[in-house]
Tab-separated table of C-alpha atoms in Angstrom:
chain	number	residue	atom	x	y	z
A	1	MET	CA	-3.160	-44.305	-56.268
A	2	HIS	CA	-3.607	-43.598	-52.484
A	3	THR	CA	-4.529	-46.908	-50.754
A	4	GLU	CA	-6.320	-47.175	-47.590
A	5	ALA	CA	-7.602	-50.192	-45.374
A	6	VAL	CA	-10.874	-51.458	-43.718
A	7	ASP	CA	-12.654	-54.714	-42.770
A	8	LEU	CA	-15.428	-54.278	-44.870
A	9	LEU	CA	-15.590	-52.481	-48.677
A	10	ILE	CA	-19.116	-52.715	-50.165
A	11	ILE	CA	-19.834	-52.175	-53.212
A	12	GLY	CA	-23.238	-50.783	-53.614
A	13	ALA	CA	-25.527	-48.516	-51.165
A	14	GLY	CA	-28.504	-50.030	-51.686
A	15	MET	CA	-30.805	-51.812	-49.485
A	16	ALA	CA	-28.123	-54.756	-48.890
A	17	GLY	CA	-25.357	-52.711	-48.817
A	18	LEU	CA	-26.617	-50.144	-46.341
A	19	THR	CA	-28.003	-52.990	-43.870
A	20	ALA	CA	-24.858	-54.725	-43.988
A	21	GLY	CA	-22.862	-51.012	-43.476
A	22	ALA	CA	-25.444	-50.505	-40.251
A	23	ARG	CA	-24.739	-53.896	-38.933
A	24	ALA	CA	-20.881	-54.181	-39.292
A	25	VAL	CA	-19.941	-50.599	-37.838
A	26	ARG	CA	-22.330	-51.995	-34.768
A	27	ASP	CA	-20.297	-54.749	-34.546
A	28	GLY	CA	-17.483	-52.956	-34.571
A	29	LEU	CA	-15.932	-52.804	-38.247
A	30	SER	CA	-14.305	-50.270	-39.701
A	31	VAL	CA	-16.574	-49.797	-42.692
A	32	ALA	CA	-16.133	-48.414	-46.668
A	33	ILE	CA	-19.165	-48.099	-48.822
A	34	VAL	CA	-18.707	-47.264	-52.693
A	35	GLU	CA	-21.803	-46.328	-54.841
A	36	ILE	CA	-21.713	-45.157	-58.489
A	37	GLY	CA	-25.271	-43.289	-57.899
A	38	ARG	CA	-25.524	-39.654	-56.304
A	39	ASP	CA	-27.795	-40.679	-53.038
A	40	VAL	CA	-28.133	-43.930	-51.380
A	41	GLY	CA	-30.878	-45.983	-51.048
A	42	GLY	CA	-30.943	-47.477	-54.859
A	43	SER	CA	-34.493	-49.130	-55.517
A	44	ALA	CA	-35.356	-49.529	-52.073
A	45	ARG	CA	-36.532	-46.142	-52.014
A	46	PHE	CA	-39.217	-47.474	-54.603
A	47	ALA	CA	-40.713	-50.341	-52.219
A	48	GLY	CA	-42.584	-50.074	-49.387
A	49	TYR	CA	-42.944	-53.850	-47.650
A	50	ALA	CA	-40.306	-56.234	-46.536
A	51	TRP	CA	-42.518	-60.370	-47.206
A	52	THR	CA	-41.213	-63.882	-47.778
A	53	ALA	CA	-42.665	-66.922	-47.877
A	54	PRO	CA	-43.973	-67.894	-44.067
A	55	SER	CA	-42.886	-71.151	-43.873
A	56	HIS	CA	-40.385	-73.552	-45.416
A	57	ASP	CA	-43.196	-75.861	-46.533
A	58	VAL	CA	-44.696	-72.760	-48.228
A	59	MET	CA	-41.485	-71.382	-50.101
A	60	ASP	CA	-41.223	-74.562	-51.796
A	61	GLU	CA	-44.832	-74.656	-53.198
A	62	HIS	CA	-44.388	-71.283	-54.684
A	63	ASN	CA	-40.660	-71.335	-55.092
A	64	PRO	CA	-39.695	-75.158	-56.147
A	65	HIS	CA	-37.052	-74.512	-57.877
A	66	GLY	CA	-34.902	-72.292	-55.928
A	67	ASP	CA	-31.901	-72.895	-54.160
A	68	ILE	CA	-32.807	-74.925	-50.738
A	69	ALA	CA	-29.956	-73.433	-48.656
A	70	LEU	CA	-30.897	-70.073	-49.522
A	71	LYS	CA	-33.920	-70.324	-48.688
A	72	ARG	CA	-34.215	-72.020	-45.821
A	73	ALA	CA	-32.278	-69.614	-45.007
A	74	LEU	CA	-34.139	-66.162	-46.213
A	75	VAL	CA	-37.181	-67.673	-44.120
A	76	ASP	CA	-35.301	-68.847	-40.964
A	77	ARG	CA	-33.650	-65.334	-40.730
A	78	PHE	CA	-36.477	-62.982	-42.037
A	79	ALA	CA	-37.920	-62.623	-38.289
A	80	ASP	CA	-34.386	-61.205	-36.704
A	81	GLY	CA	-34.379	-59.196	-39.994
A	82	VAL	CA	-37.610	-57.317	-39.050
A	83	SER	CA	-36.255	-56.943	-35.533
A	84	TRP	CA	-32.888	-55.230	-36.662
A	85	ILE	CA	-35.434	-53.199	-38.608
A	86	ARG	CA	-36.963	-51.952	-35.519
A	87	SER	CA	-34.128	-52.281	-33.504
A	88	ILE	CA	-32.410	-49.250	-35.324
A	89	GLY	CA	-35.749	-46.958	-34.701
A	90	VAL	CA	-37.590	-47.614	-37.825
A	91	GLU	CA	-41.522	-48.719	-37.465
A	92	ALA	CA	-42.099	-52.112	-38.763
A	93	LYS	CA	-45.648	-52.449	-38.997
A	94	ASP	CA	-47.610	-55.615	-37.902
A	95	ALA	CA	-47.555	-59.000	-39.954
A	96	GLN	CA	-49.704	-59.124	-42.651
A	97	ARG	CA	-50.886	-60.853	-45.910
A	98	VAL	CA	-49.118	-59.922	-48.701
A	99	LEU	CA	-50.050	-61.639	-52.730
A	100	SER	CA	-52.095	-65.141	-51.414
A	101	PHE	CA	-49.419	-66.598	-49.928
A	102	GLY	CA	-46.460	-64.130	-48.293
A	103	ARG	CA	-46.653	-62.591	-44.741
A	104	GLY	CA	-44.595	-59.223	-44.471
A	105	HIS	CA	-44.201	-55.859	-42.852
A	106	GLN	CA	-44.836	-52.489	-43.813
A	107	PHE	CA	-42.248	-49.623	-43.224
A	108	ASP	CA	-41.064	-46.417	-44.617
A	109	THR	CA	-37.943	-47.622	-46.601
A	110	ASN	CA	-37.209	-43.954	-47.021
A	111	HIS	CA	-36.523	-44.169	-43.355
A	112	TYR	CA	-34.293	-47.210	-42.938
A	113	VAL	CA	-31.513	-46.239	-45.527
A	114	ASP	CA	-31.459	-42.613	-44.313
A	115	THR	CA	-31.081	-44.313	-40.692
A	116	CYS	CA	-28.706	-46.880	-41.859
A	117	ARG	CA	-26.767	-44.200	-44.195
A	118	ARG	CA	-26.823	-42.086	-40.987
A	119	LEU	CA	-25.374	-44.623	-38.392
A	120	ILE	CA	-22.771	-45.846	-40.578
A	121	LEU	CA	-21.068	-42.436	-40.633
A	122	GLU	CA	-21.596	-41.734	-36.954
A	123	GLY	CA	-19.624	-45.254	-36.403
A	124	GLY	CA	-16.834	-43.859	-38.528
A	125	GLY	CA	-17.826	-45.703	-41.255
A	126	GLU	CA	-16.970	-43.601	-44.836
A	127	LEU	CA	-19.442	-43.277	-47.828
A	128	LEU	CA	-18.239	-42.746	-51.607
A	129	LEU	CA	-20.497	-41.434	-53.908
A	130	GLU	CA	-20.315	-40.767	-57.366
A	131	THR	CA	-17.711	-43.294	-57.324
A	132	ASP	CA	-17.113	-46.078	-59.799
A	133	THR	CA	-15.365	-49.801	-58.827
A	134	GLU	CA	-13.023	-50.319	-61.840
A	135	ARG	CA	-11.830	-53.684	-60.892
A	136	LEU	CA	-11.479	-56.565	-57.419
A	137	VAL	CA	-7.713	-56.959	-56.583
A	138	VAL	CA	-7.533	-60.024	-56.631
A	139	GLU	CA	-3.992	-61.801	-54.830
A	140	GLN	CA	-3.263	-65.421	-54.797
A	141	GLY	CA	-6.883	-66.226	-55.697
A	142	VAL	CA	-7.995	-64.285	-53.101
A	143	VAL	CA	-10.095	-60.889	-52.961
A	144	THR	CA	-8.427	-58.389	-51.250
A	145	GLY	CA	-10.360	-55.145	-52.050
A	146	ALA	CA	-10.790	-52.628	-55.276
A	147	ASP	CA	-9.275	-49.984	-57.503
A	148	LEU	CA	-12.158	-47.083	-57.084
A	149	ARG	CA	-12.236	-44.342	-59.383
A	150	ALA	CA	-14.484	-40.818	-58.115
A	151	ALA	CA	-16.243	-38.928	-60.765
A	152	ASP	CA	-13.294	-36.485	-60.963
A	153	GLY	CA	-11.132	-39.111	-62.218
A	154	THR	CA	-8.825	-39.202	-58.799
A	155	ARG	CA	-8.170	-42.962	-58.375
A	156	ARG	CA	-7.583	-44.729	-54.837
A	157	GLN	CA	-7.394	-48.240	-53.750
A	158	VAL	CA	-9.135	-49.996	-50.802
A	159	ARG	CA	-7.745	-53.236	-48.980
A	160	ALA	CA	-10.042	-54.576	-47.070
A	161	ARG	CA	-10.393	-58.206	-45.458
A	162	SER	CA	-13.871	-58.286	-46.837
A	163	THR	CA	-15.442	-57.096	-50.548
A	164	LEU	CA	-19.648	-57.186	-50.387
A	165	ILE	CA	-21.123	-56.498	-53.826
A	166	ALA	CA	-24.573	-55.270	-53.251
A	167	THR	CA	-25.200	-53.394	-56.810
A	168	GLY	CA	-28.881	-54.314	-57.341
A	169	GLY	CA	-28.325	-56.890	-59.909
A	170	PHE	CA	-28.186	-56.106	-63.979
A	171	GLN	CA	-31.791	-54.532	-65.028
A	172	GLY	CA	-30.863	-51.566	-66.191
A	173	ASP	CA	-28.496	-53.106	-68.949
A	174	LEU	CA	-30.032	-54.534	-71.952
A	175	ALA	CA	-27.073	-56.445	-73.579
A	176	LEU	CA	-27.153	-58.623	-69.988
A	177	ARG	CA	-30.781	-59.112	-69.913
A	178	GLY	CA	-30.619	-60.664	-73.288
A	179	ALA	CA	-27.846	-62.365	-73.057
A	180	HIS	CA	-29.121	-63.712	-69.210
A	181	VAL	CA	-32.919	-63.228	-68.603
A	182	HIS	CA	-34.784	-63.193	-72.446
A	183	PRO	CA	-33.647	-62.975	-75.917
A	184	HIS	CA	-36.309	-59.804	-76.147
A	185	ALA	CA	-35.715	-59.171	-72.517
A	186	ASP	CA	-34.615	-55.335	-74.174
A	187	ARG	CA	-38.306	-54.145	-75.138
A	188	MET	CA	-39.053	-54.240	-71.254
A	189	GLN	CA	-39.223	-50.441	-69.338
A	190	LEU	CA	-36.958	-50.707	-65.960
A	191	ARG	CA	-38.862	-50.814	-63.298
A	192	SER	CA	-36.287	-49.619	-60.483
A	193	ASN	CA	-33.250	-47.403	-60.565
A	194	PRO	CA	-31.057	-46.353	-63.356
A	195	HIS	CA	-28.056	-47.023	-62.055
A	196	SER	CA	-27.761	-51.026	-61.741
A	197	ARG	CA	-26.144	-51.771	-65.023
A	198	GLY	CA	-24.265	-55.249	-63.791
A	199	GLY	CA	-21.058	-53.101	-62.486
A	200	GLY	CA	-20.955	-55.683	-59.427
A	201	TYR	CA	-21.701	-58.696	-61.553
A	202	ARG	CA	-18.873	-57.865	-63.790
A	203	LEU	CA	-16.699	-57.330	-61.272
A	204	ALA	CA	-17.266	-60.978	-59.687
A	205	THR	CA	-17.361	-62.390	-62.846
A	206	GLN	CA	-14.023	-61.432	-63.884
A	207	ALA	CA	-12.725	-62.328	-60.160
A	208	GLY	CA	-13.999	-65.930	-60.787
A	209	ALA	CA	-17.604	-66.381	-59.698
A	210	ALA	CA	-20.048	-68.627	-60.371
A	211	THR	CA	-23.587	-67.644	-61.608
A	212	SER	CA	-27.153	-69.218	-61.279
A	213	GLN	CA	-28.472	-70.525	-64.425
A	214	ASP	CA	-30.111	-68.304	-66.910
A	215	ASP	CA	-33.529	-69.171	-67.158
A	216	ALA	CA	-34.383	-68.410	-63.966
A	217	GLY	CA	-36.512	-65.272	-65.289
A	218	PHE	CA	-36.847	-62.104	-63.594
A	219	TYR	CA	-38.805	-59.474	-61.215
A	220	GLY	CA	-41.214	-57.219	-62.752
A	221	HIS	CA	-44.873	-56.230	-63.632
A	222	LEU	CA	-47.250	-55.686	-66.482
A	223	ILE	CA	-47.489	-51.920	-66.798
A	224	PRO	CA	-49.525	-49.936	-69.982
A	225	SER	CA	-48.161	-50.514	-72.728
A	226	GLY	CA	-46.901	-46.877	-74.733
A	227	ILE	CA	-46.558	-45.214	-71.551
A	228	PRO	CA	-43.039	-43.844	-70.297
A	229	PHE	CA	-42.375	-44.097	-66.430
A	230	ALA	CA	-42.550	-40.455	-65.510
A	231	ASP	CA	-41.010	-40.851	-62.092
A	232	PRO	CA	-40.453	-43.760	-59.543
A	233	ALA	CA	-43.879	-43.089	-58.472
A	234	ASP	CA	-44.898	-44.913	-61.438
A	235	PHE	CA	-43.618	-47.918	-60.603
A	236	VAL	CA	-46.358	-48.868	-58.390
A	237	ASP	CA	-49.038	-46.192	-59.810
A	238	MET	CA	-48.914	-48.132	-63.254
A	239	SER	CA	-47.843	-51.602	-62.045
A	240	LEU	CA	-51.176	-53.675	-63.293
A	241	TYR	CA	-51.300	-55.829	-60.143
A	242	TYR	CA	-55.241	-56.504	-60.537
A	243	SER	CA	-53.970	-58.950	-63.405
A	244	GLU	CA	-54.580	-61.926	-61.157
A	245	HIS	CA	-58.457	-61.241	-61.250
A	246	ALA	CA	-58.611	-60.458	-64.755
A	247	LEU	CA	-58.027	-62.026	-68.300
A	248	LEU	CA	-54.803	-61.799	-70.584
A	249	PHE	CA	-55.281	-62.320	-74.364
A	250	ASN	CA	-52.101	-62.996	-76.780
A	251	LEU	CA	-52.240	-61.757	-80.207
A	252	ARG	CA	-53.154	-64.663	-81.330
A	253	GLY	CA	-56.622	-64.111	-78.939
A	254	GLU	CA	-55.441	-67.038	-76.482
A	255	ARG	CA	-55.067	-66.951	-72.665
A	256	PHE	CA	-51.433	-68.921	-71.846
A	257	THR	CA	-51.147	-68.626	-68.277
A	258	ASP	CA	-52.952	-68.928	-65.015
A	259	GLU	CA	-53.081	-65.192	-64.285
A	260	THR	CA	-54.495	-66.083	-60.518
A	261	LEU	CA	-51.006	-67.122	-59.683
A	262	GLY	CA	-49.113	-63.749	-59.653
A	263	ASP	CA	-49.054	-60.178	-61.025
A	264	HIS	CA	-44.798	-60.986	-61.138
A	265	LEU	CA	-45.035	-64.225	-62.797
A	266	THR	CA	-47.507	-63.382	-65.824
A	267	ALA	CA	-45.032	-60.506	-66.448
A	268	MET	CA	-42.543	-63.478	-66.444
A	269	ALA	CA	-44.847	-65.408	-69.492
A	270	LEU	CA	-46.090	-62.651	-71.302
A	271	LEU	CA	-42.785	-61.753	-72.209
A	272	GLU	CA	-42.508	-64.772	-74.027
A	273	GLN	CA	-45.722	-64.416	-76.313
A	274	PRO	CA	-45.681	-62.771	-79.793
A	275	GLU	CA	-44.373	-59.302	-79.070
A	276	SER	CA	-44.686	-59.225	-75.783
A	277	ARG	CA	-47.777	-57.772	-75.237
A	278	GLY	CA	-51.502	-58.249	-74.312
A	279	LEU	CA	-54.315	-57.670	-73.843
A	280	LEU	CA	-55.156	-57.548	-70.477
A	281	ILE	CA	-59.613	-57.491	-69.393
A	282	ALA	CA	-61.246	-56.800	-66.751
A	283	ASP	CA	-65.538	-56.589	-65.392
A	284	ALA	CA	-67.231	-54.113	-63.414
A	285	ARG	CA	-66.836	-56.796	-61.225
A	286	VAL	CA	-63.138	-56.464	-60.922
A	287	PHE	CA	-62.549	-53.140	-61.173
A	288	ARG	CA	-65.010	-52.331	-58.408
A	289	ASP	CA	-62.651	-55.069	-55.658
A	290	TRP	CA	-59.714	-54.824	-57.610
A	291	ILE	CA	-58.435	-51.886	-59.858
A	292	VAL	CA	-59.448	-49.263	-57.724
A	293	GLY	CA	-59.078	-51.186	-54.483
A	294	SER	CA	-55.807	-51.474	-52.582
A	295	TYR	CA	-53.286	-54.443	-53.946
A	296	VAL	CA	-52.247	-55.032	-49.841
A	297	GLU	CA	-53.751	-53.695	-47.115
A	298	GLY	CA	-53.009	-49.933	-46.282
A	299	ALA	CA	-51.905	-49.250	-49.821
A	300	VAL	CA	-52.640	-46.447	-51.739
A	301	ALA	CA	-55.494	-47.530	-53.894
A	302	VAL	CA	-55.057	-45.902	-57.631
A	303	ASP	CA	-57.138	-46.076	-60.496
A	304	LYS	CA	-54.574	-47.339	-62.884
A	305	PHE	CA	-57.595	-47.684	-65.505
A	306	ALA	CA	-58.193	-43.920	-65.577
A	307	LEU	CA	-54.403	-43.171	-64.898
A	308	ALA	CA	-53.230	-45.600	-68.309
A	309	SER	CA	-56.007	-43.697	-70.038
A	310	LYS	CA	-55.214	-40.187	-68.781
A	311	ARG	CA	-51.766	-40.894	-70.042
A	312	GLY	CA	-52.383	-42.160	-73.655
A	313	GLY	CA	-52.386	-45.725	-73.089
A	314	ARG	CA	-54.498	-48.196	-75.487
A	315	VAL	CA	-57.441	-48.491	-73.213
A	316	GLY	CA	-60.984	-49.296	-74.188
A	317	LEU	CA	-64.290	-49.628	-72.089
A	318	ALA	CA	-67.078	-52.170	-73.390
A	319	GLU	CA	-70.627	-51.646	-72.221
A	320	ASP	CA	-71.443	-54.974	-72.610
A	321	LEU	CA	-69.620	-58.452	-73.911
A	322	ASP	CA	-70.489	-57.739	-77.351
A	323	GLU	CA	-68.286	-54.229	-78.375
A	324	LEU	CA	-65.251	-56.319	-77.069
A	325	ALA	CA	-65.391	-57.246	-80.816
A	326	TYR	CA	-64.951	-53.890	-82.562
A	327	LEU	CA	-61.099	-53.525	-81.320
A	328	PRO	CA	-59.170	-51.072	-83.159
A	329	GLU	CA	-57.291	-53.171	-86.061
A	330	GLU	CA	-54.251	-51.082	-85.624
A	331	TRP	CA	-53.807	-52.656	-82.022
A	332	GLY	CA	-53.538	-55.944	-84.029
A	333	TYR	CA	-55.631	-58.455	-81.835
A	334	GLY	CA	-59.029	-59.591	-83.465
A	335	GLY	CA	-62.360	-58.425	-81.938
A	336	GLU	CA	-64.071	-61.204	-82.642
A	337	SER	CA	-62.084	-63.635	-81.257
A	338	ILE	CA	-61.391	-61.954	-78.428
A	339	ARG	CA	-65.296	-61.409	-77.032
A	340	ASN	CA	-65.594	-65.462	-78.188
A	341	ALA	CA	-62.339	-66.240	-75.863
A	342	VAL	CA	-64.046	-64.387	-73.151
A	343	LYS	CA	-67.718	-65.807	-73.464
A	344	LEU	CA	-66.019	-69.312	-73.343
A	345	PHE	CA	-64.216	-68.359	-70.476
A	346	ASN	CA	-67.141	-67.336	-68.531
A	347	GLU	CA	-69.686	-70.687	-70.128
A	348	HIS	CA	-66.524	-72.833	-68.131
A	349	ALA	CA	-66.832	-70.926	-65.001
A	350	SER	CA	-70.235	-70.525	-64.288
A	351	ALA	CA	-70.328	-73.973	-65.302
A	352	GLY	CA	-67.438	-74.993	-62.400
A	353	ALA	CA	-65.311	-76.812	-65.403
A	354	GLU	CA	-62.128	-76.250	-65.893
A	355	PRO	CA	-60.700	-73.230	-68.253
A	356	ALA	CA	-57.516	-73.864	-70.115
A	357	PRO	CA	-55.283	-72.724	-68.810
A	358	GLY	CA	-56.016	-72.954	-65.436
A	359	ARG	CA	-57.481	-71.403	-62.719
A	360	LYS	CA	-56.509	-71.971	-59.792
A	361	LEU	CA	-57.830	-68.770	-57.362
A	362	ASP	CA	-60.330	-66.659	-58.664
A	363	ARG	CA	-62.483	-68.661	-60.336
A	364	LEU	CA	-64.969	-66.663	-61.171
A	365	PRO	CA	-66.532	-65.329	-64.742
A	366	LEU	CA	-66.271	-62.080	-65.662
A	367	ASP	CA	-69.587	-61.463	-67.137
A	368	GLU	CA	-70.424	-58.420	-65.388
A	369	PRO	CA	-70.361	-55.371	-67.756
A	370	PRO	CA	-68.902	-53.070	-68.355
A	371	TYR	CA	-65.253	-54.240	-69.319
A	372	TYR	CA	-62.269	-52.287	-69.325
A	373	VAL	CA	-59.736	-53.390	-71.723
A	374	ILE	CA	-55.756	-52.242	-71.348
A	375	GLU	CA	-52.930	-53.419	-73.700
A	376	THR	CA	-50.417	-54.603	-71.552
A	377	VAL	CA	-46.304	-54.999	-71.295
A	378	PRO	CA	-43.850	-56.700	-69.040
A	379	ALA	CA	-41.590	-54.161	-67.173
A	380	ILE	CA	-38.344	-55.352	-65.130
A	381	THR	CA	-37.302	-54.616	-61.821
A	382	PHE	CA	-34.266	-57.052	-61.457
A	383	PRO	CA	-33.167	-60.351	-62.797
A	384	PHE	CA	-33.329	-63.949	-60.925
A	385	HIS	CA	-29.494	-64.756	-62.758
A	386	GLY	CA	-26.835	-63.588	-60.639
A	387	VAL	CA	-23.908	-64.350	-58.790
A	388	ARG	CA	-24.080	-67.290	-56.734
A	389	ILE	CA	-23.441	-67.597	-52.966
A	390	ASP	CA	-23.801	-69.735	-50.150
A	391	ASP	CA	-25.708	-69.201	-46.742
A	392	ARG	CA	-23.248	-66.905	-45.345
A	393	ALA	CA	-23.243	-64.923	-48.300
A	394	ARG	CA	-19.935	-65.759	-49.701
A	395	VAL	CA	-19.429	-65.872	-53.473
A	396	LEU	CA	-18.857	-69.031	-55.155
A	397	ARG	CA	-16.453	-70.791	-57.223
A	398	GLU	CA	-17.846	-72.458	-60.685
A	399	ASP	CA	-16.219	-75.508	-58.330
A	400	GLY	CA	-18.673	-74.888	-55.604
A	401	ARG	CA	-15.733	-73.982	-53.463
A	402	PRO	CA	-15.988	-69.912	-51.629
A	403	LEU	CA	-13.759	-66.971	-53.148
A	404	GLY	CA	-11.747	-65.557	-51.251
A	405	GLY	CA	-12.845	-62.668	-49.524
A	406	LEU	CA	-15.855	-62.266	-51.227
A	407	LEU	CA	-19.663	-61.420	-50.374
A	408	ALA	CA	-22.518	-60.954	-52.455
A	409	ALA	CA	-25.907	-60.106	-50.907
A	410	GLY	CA	-29.359	-58.397	-52.644
A	411	SER	CA	-29.720	-58.660	-56.384
A	412	ASP	CA	-26.641	-59.131	-58.086
A	413	THR	CA	-27.027	-62.858	-56.579
A	414	GLY	CA	-29.020	-65.676	-58.183
A	415	GLY	CA	-29.752	-68.997	-57.242
A	416	LEU	CA	-32.889	-68.100	-54.148
A	417	TRP	CA	-35.204	-67.634	-57.200
A	418	HIS	CA	-36.249	-69.713	-59.945
A	419	ARG	CA	-39.294	-68.000	-62.434
A	420	ALA	CA	-40.633	-67.780	-59.084
A	421	TYR	CA	-40.679	-64.737	-56.073
A	422	ALA	CA	-41.408	-64.045	-52.529
A	423	GLY	CA	-39.912	-61.236	-51.551
A	424	GLY	CA	-36.791	-59.143	-53.098
A	425	LEU	CA	-36.611	-56.729	-49.854
A	426	ALA	CA	-36.913	-59.313	-47.626
A	427	SER	CA	-33.579	-60.841	-49.748
A	428	ALA	CA	-31.742	-57.867	-49.346
A	429	LEU	CA	-32.047	-57.418	-45.859
A	430	VAL	CA	-31.681	-60.948	-44.691
A	431	PHE	CA	-28.402	-61.771	-47.031
A	432	GLY	CA	-27.025	-57.556	-46.080
A	433	LEU	CA	-27.261	-58.764	-42.475
A	434	THR	CA	-25.921	-62.201	-42.847
A	435	ALA	CA	-22.840	-60.551	-44.938
A	436	ALA	CA	-21.993	-58.086	-42.214
A	437	LYS	CA	-21.751	-61.485	-39.550
A	438	THR	CA	-19.867	-63.312	-42.484
A	439	ALA	CA	-17.107	-60.061	-42.544
A	440	THR	CA	-17.380	-60.224	-38.480
A	441	GLU	CA	-15.888	-63.555	-38.553
A	442	MET	CA	-13.930	-63.089	-41.003
A	443	THR	CA	-12.340	-59.760	-39.362
A	444	HIS	CA	-12.056	-61.594	-35.942
A	445	ARG	CA	-10.256	-64.763	-37.152
A	446	PRO	CA	-6.758	-65.446	-36.054
């Protein structure tokens, strides 16, 4: 087996891995990056914004059960992350509002990951595509590199002062989703690249890494039922972000969550409902202001109702409230109960009464016909369960001590989010840079 040595070995060439690699090369480290796919970028190629909570108070309000040190690090280092993007020649636009509470920057993620790759290669780094990491090499409790296997069967061992796990999560693995997200998580479509199948998670845990809680949830969005994703553009075009202004009912004809808190949170709630499907109902106001409007300023607007109808989804248009009673029987919902529930909600909203469940943000009635109906299901982008790290991106053992030589960043990590979310790309950016800094310190340590 061929053996070589580097300062930093990175397993995974997505947002976190490429960020760490480019930063480490700029800091003078020798770097090798291993990627199981045919190209770099991972799920970052499908994104467009780096955003998070603008302050510790806002982060704590919207993610109260996340790891305190990781939350603090993300908020405190986010501005430096945006500055890093700009420093390598990639435009990051002025800050703007994202969701009801976040602040972030739009940037060309394809330009960013391709620029990082160029900087790594120009700086002498090595990029190994279509290469699998078979195991981490552990000597006396310290990770000292990994054994690799290329697509042609060629094996090599890379020795490293630091090894970074950055494979993007395990959303592509049904067994891990069922074990650590929810027993019904295998029902969901995959809203990310298909290569994130838990490779990094397994490598780290086999080496002795601790993991976060199983009930932390996942990041994803509602999508129309029965429509498979045709290409990555669907990850955005088919996501029903407007659910934050609509009403969502389960098979029993009940609202079961405050939809206004965020489509990504509603997706988690729907997974736990009967058959993990529900009816999303909007009126003409919501259609006009939100279905055919941009989710965030600058984003391309897509008529998601028309697209779902064209693609053969379960959609319907009711000319008035009473027509909601005539839902197709084969859908499995009681039309009259749905009609009555919408009517009752409107009565409460018009009177200023609090519905159950409550509505924290958009409290207006849905009383402007026609009514737009889409059956919806949740789709997963990445899980919140993962490998535990500290605020220096060092992987932790079960006893809370660092596992020597091993770092992790991005969606392979857990603890930052707990049934809440404020920016996956921001986390990969910040902790990718953090991992590079820690690796540099470890390289120059006497």
